[in-house]
Short mmCIF file of C-alpha atoms in Angstrom, two decimals:
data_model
loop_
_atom_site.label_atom_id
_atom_site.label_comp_id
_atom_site.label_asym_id
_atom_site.label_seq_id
_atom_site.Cartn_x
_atom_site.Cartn_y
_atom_site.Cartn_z
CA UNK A 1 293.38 64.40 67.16
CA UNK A 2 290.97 64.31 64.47
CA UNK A 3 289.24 61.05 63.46
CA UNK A 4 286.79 59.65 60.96
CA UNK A 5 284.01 58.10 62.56
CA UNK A 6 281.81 55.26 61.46
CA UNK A 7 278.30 54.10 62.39
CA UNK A 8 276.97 51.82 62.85
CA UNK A 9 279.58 49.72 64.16
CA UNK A 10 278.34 46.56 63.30
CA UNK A 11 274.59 45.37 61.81
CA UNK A 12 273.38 42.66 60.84
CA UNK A 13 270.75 42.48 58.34
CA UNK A 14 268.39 40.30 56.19
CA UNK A 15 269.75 38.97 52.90
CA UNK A 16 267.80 41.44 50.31
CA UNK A 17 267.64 44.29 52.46
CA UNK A 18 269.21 47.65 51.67
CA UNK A 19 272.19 48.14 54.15
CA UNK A 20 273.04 52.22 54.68
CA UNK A 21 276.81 52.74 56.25
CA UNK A 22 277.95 56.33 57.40
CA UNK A 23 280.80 57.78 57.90
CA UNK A 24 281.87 61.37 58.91
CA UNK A 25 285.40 62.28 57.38
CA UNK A 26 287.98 64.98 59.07
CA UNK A 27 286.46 68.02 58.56
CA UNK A 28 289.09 69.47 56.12
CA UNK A 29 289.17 66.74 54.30
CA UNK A 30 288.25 66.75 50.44
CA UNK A 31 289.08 62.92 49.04
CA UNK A 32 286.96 60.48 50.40
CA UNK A 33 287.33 56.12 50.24
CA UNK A 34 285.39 53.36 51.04
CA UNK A 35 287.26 49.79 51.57
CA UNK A 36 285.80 46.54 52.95
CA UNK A 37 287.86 43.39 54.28
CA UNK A 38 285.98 39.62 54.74
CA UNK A 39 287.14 38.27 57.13
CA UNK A 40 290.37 36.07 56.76
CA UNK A 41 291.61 38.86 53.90
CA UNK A 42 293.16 41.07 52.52
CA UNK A 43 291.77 44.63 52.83
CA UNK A 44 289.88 45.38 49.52
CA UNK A 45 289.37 49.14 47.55
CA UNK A 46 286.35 49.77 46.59
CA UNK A 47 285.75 53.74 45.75
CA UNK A 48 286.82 56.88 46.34
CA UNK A 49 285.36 60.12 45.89
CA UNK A 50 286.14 63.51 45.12
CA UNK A 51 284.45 66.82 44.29
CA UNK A 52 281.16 65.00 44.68
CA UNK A 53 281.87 62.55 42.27
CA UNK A 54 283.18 58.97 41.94
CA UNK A 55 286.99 59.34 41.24
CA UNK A 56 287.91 56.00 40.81
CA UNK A 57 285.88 52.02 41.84
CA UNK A 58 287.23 48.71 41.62
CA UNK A 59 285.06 45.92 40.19
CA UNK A 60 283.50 45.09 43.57
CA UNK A 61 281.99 47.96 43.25
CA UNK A 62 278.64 46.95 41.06
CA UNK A 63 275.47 48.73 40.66
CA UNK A 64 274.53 47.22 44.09
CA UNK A 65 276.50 49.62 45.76
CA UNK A 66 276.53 53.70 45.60
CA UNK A 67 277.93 56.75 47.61
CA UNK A 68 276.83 59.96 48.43
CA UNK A 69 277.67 62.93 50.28
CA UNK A 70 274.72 64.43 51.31
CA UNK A 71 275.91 66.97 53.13
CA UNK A 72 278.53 68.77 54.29
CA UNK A 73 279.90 66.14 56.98
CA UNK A 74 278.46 62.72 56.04
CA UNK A 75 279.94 59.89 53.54
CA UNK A 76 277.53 56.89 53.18
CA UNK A 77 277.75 53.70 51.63
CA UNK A 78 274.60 52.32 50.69
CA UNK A 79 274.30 48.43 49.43
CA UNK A 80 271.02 47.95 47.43
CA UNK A 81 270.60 44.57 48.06
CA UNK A 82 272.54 42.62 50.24
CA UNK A 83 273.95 39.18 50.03
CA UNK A 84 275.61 36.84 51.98
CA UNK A 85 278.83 37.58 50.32
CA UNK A 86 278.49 41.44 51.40
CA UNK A 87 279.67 40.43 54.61
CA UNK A 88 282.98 41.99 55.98
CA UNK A 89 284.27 44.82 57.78
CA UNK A 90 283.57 47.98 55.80
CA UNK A 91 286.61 50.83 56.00
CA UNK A 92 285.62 54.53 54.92
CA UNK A 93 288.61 56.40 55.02
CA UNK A 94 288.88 60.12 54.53
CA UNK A 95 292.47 62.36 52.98
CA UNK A 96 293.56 66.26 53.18
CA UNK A 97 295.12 68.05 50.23
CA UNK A 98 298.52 69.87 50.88
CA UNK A 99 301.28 68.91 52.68
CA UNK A 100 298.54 67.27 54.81
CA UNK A 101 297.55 65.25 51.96
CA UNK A 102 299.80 62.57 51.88
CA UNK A 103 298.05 59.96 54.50
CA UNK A 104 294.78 58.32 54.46
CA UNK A 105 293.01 58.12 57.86
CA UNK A 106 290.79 55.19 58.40
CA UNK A 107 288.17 54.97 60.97
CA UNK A 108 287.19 52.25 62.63
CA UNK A 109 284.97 50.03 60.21
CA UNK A 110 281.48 49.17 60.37
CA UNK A 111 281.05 44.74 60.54
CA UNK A 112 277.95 44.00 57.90
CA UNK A 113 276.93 40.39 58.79
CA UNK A 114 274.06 39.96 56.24
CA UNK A 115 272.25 36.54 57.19
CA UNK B 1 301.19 50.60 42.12
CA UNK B 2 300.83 52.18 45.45
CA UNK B 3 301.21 48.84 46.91
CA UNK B 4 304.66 47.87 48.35
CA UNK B 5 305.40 44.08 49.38
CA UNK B 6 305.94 43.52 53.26
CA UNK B 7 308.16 40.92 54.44
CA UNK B 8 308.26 38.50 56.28
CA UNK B 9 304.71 37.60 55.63
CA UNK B 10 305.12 36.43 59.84
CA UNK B 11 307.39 37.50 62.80
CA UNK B 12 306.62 36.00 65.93
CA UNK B 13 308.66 37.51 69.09
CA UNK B 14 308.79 37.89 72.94
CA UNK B 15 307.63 41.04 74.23
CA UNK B 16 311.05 43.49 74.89
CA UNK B 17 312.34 41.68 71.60
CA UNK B 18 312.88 44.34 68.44
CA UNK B 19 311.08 43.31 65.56
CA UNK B 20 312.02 43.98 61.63
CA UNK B 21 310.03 44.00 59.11
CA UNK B 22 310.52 44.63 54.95
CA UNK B 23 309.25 46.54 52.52
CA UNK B 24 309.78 46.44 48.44
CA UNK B 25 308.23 48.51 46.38
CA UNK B 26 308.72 48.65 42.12
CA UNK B 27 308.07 52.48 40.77
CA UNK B 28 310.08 55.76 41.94
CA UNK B 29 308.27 57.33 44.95
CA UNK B 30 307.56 60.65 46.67
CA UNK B 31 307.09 58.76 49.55
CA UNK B 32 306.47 56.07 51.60
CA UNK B 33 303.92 54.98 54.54
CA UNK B 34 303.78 52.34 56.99
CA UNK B 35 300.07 51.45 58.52
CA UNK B 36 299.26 48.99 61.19
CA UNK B 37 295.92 47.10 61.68
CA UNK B 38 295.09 45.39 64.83
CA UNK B 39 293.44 42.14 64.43
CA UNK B 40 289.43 43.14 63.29
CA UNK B 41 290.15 46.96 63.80
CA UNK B 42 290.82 49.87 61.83
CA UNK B 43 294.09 50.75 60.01
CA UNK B 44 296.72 53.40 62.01
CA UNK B 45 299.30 55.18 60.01
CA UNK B 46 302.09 55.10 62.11
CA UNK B 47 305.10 57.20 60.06
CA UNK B 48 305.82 58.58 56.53
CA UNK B 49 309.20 58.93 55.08
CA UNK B 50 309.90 60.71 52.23
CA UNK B 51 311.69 60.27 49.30
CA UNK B 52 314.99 62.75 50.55
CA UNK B 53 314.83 61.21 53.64
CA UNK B 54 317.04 58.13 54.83
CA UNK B 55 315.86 57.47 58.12
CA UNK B 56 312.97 58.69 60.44
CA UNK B 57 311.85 58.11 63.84
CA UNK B 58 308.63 58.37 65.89
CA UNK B 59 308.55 56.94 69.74
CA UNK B 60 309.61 53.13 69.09
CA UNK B 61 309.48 53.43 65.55
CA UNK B 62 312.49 53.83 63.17
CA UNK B 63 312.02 53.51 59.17
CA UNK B 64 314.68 53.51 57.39
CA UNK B 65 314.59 53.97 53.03
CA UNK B 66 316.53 53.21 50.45
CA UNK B 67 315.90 54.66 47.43
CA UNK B 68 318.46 52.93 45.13
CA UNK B 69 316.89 49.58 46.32
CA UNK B 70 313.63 50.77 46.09
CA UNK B 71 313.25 49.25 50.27
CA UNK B 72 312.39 50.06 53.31
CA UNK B 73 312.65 48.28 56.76
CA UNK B 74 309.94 49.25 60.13
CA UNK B 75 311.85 48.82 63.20
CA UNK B 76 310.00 48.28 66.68
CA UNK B 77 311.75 48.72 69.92
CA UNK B 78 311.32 47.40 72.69
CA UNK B 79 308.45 45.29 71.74
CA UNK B 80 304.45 45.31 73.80
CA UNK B 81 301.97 42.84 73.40
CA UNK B 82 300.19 45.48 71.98
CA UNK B 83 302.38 45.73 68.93
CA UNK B 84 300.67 42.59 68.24
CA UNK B 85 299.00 43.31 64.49
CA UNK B 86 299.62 43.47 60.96
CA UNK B 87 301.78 45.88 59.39
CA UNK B 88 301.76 47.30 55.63
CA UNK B 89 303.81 49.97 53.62
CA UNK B 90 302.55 51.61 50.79
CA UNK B 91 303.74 54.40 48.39
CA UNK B 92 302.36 57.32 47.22
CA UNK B 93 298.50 58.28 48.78
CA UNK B 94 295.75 58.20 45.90
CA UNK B 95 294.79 54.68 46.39
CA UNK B 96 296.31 52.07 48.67
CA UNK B 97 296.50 49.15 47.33
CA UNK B 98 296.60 46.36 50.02
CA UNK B 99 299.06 43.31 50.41
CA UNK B 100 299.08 40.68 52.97
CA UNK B 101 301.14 42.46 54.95
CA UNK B 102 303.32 41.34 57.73
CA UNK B 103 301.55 39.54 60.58
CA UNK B 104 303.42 40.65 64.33
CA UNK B 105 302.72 38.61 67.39
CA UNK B 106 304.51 39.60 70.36
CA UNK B 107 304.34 37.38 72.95
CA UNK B 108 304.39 38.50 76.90
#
């Protein structure tokens, strides 16, 4: 069965330091989501993405953080500069259109521990 | 909202045990999902039911929905260990919108 897959699965990095988080969707996939969850809550949104363009963010979402899709496969999260509070469990999650569009599929999260 | 409330927030049973869990949701829907996240892992969709439909099954699962309610109950069978995990509804797809969810622990 199809899957989105994540790397890395976990990093830890230097408080500052720009963290870069991939993810490669379903192939057929079109509508594209990043979510994070620290650890002890609840899942957070953060963005999703659409025809190349941000589609909707929450307010975690700053000027810190950014997506791309630089190509035809990849999905990348990248936080500027991290800080201590950037550390969770980061979701992207990846949706069809169609019938097929109705559930999200989630891989299996990338762990940011920024010390 | 595409979030729907779960209920219990806890259920703790013994493994072969049928667990229940609740879901409430507040707008009219097209339909409705139920996900399960293992403790630290990624989140599984396990079944969608849609908004004509009254009951659906998959394996151990059974959802049931009532539209006039605006509810919806998970059923597990036959409970695993494995079933151990957290376990949220939500309607619609565009953005899910995260509750606590209820927390399963199945117990061998």
């Amino acid at each position: 069965e199809p899957e989105v897959t994540q790397t890395p699965s976990h990093q830890v990095t230097q408080m500052g330091q720009e963290v870069i988080l991939r993810c490669v969707p379903i192939s057929n996939h079109l509508y594209f989501y990043w979510y994070r969850q620290i650890l002890g809550q609840k899942v957070e949104f953060l963005v999703s993405f659409y025809n190349n363009e941000i589609s909707e963010k929450s307010e975690i979402f700053d000027d810190q953080f950014s997506v791309e899709r630089p190509d035809g496969s990849n999905f990348t999260l990248k936080i500027r500069s991290t800080k201590l509070e950037d550390s969770a469990m980061y979701f992207c999650a990846s949706r069809g259109t169609g019938t097929s569009g109705n559930t999200i599929y989630f891989g299996e999260g990338s762990w940011l521990t920024v010390v | 909202s595409q979030q729907g409330e779960e209920d219990p927030q806890a259920l703790s049973i013994q493994e072969g045990e049928n667990a229940t869990m609740n879901c409430s949701y507040k707008t009219s829907i097209n339909n409705l999902q139920w996900y399960r996240q293992n403790s630290g892992r990624g989140l599984v969709h396990l079944i969608l039911i849609r908004s004509n439909e009254r009951e659906k099954h998959s394996g151990r699962l059974r959802v049931t929905l009532d539209t006039s309610k605006k509810s919806s109950s998970l059923l597990i069978t036959a409970s695993r260990a494995a079933d151990t995990a957290s376990y949220f509804c939500f309607t619609g797809f565009q953005k899910l919108v995260f509750g606590t969810g209820t927390r399963l622990l199945v117990s061998p």
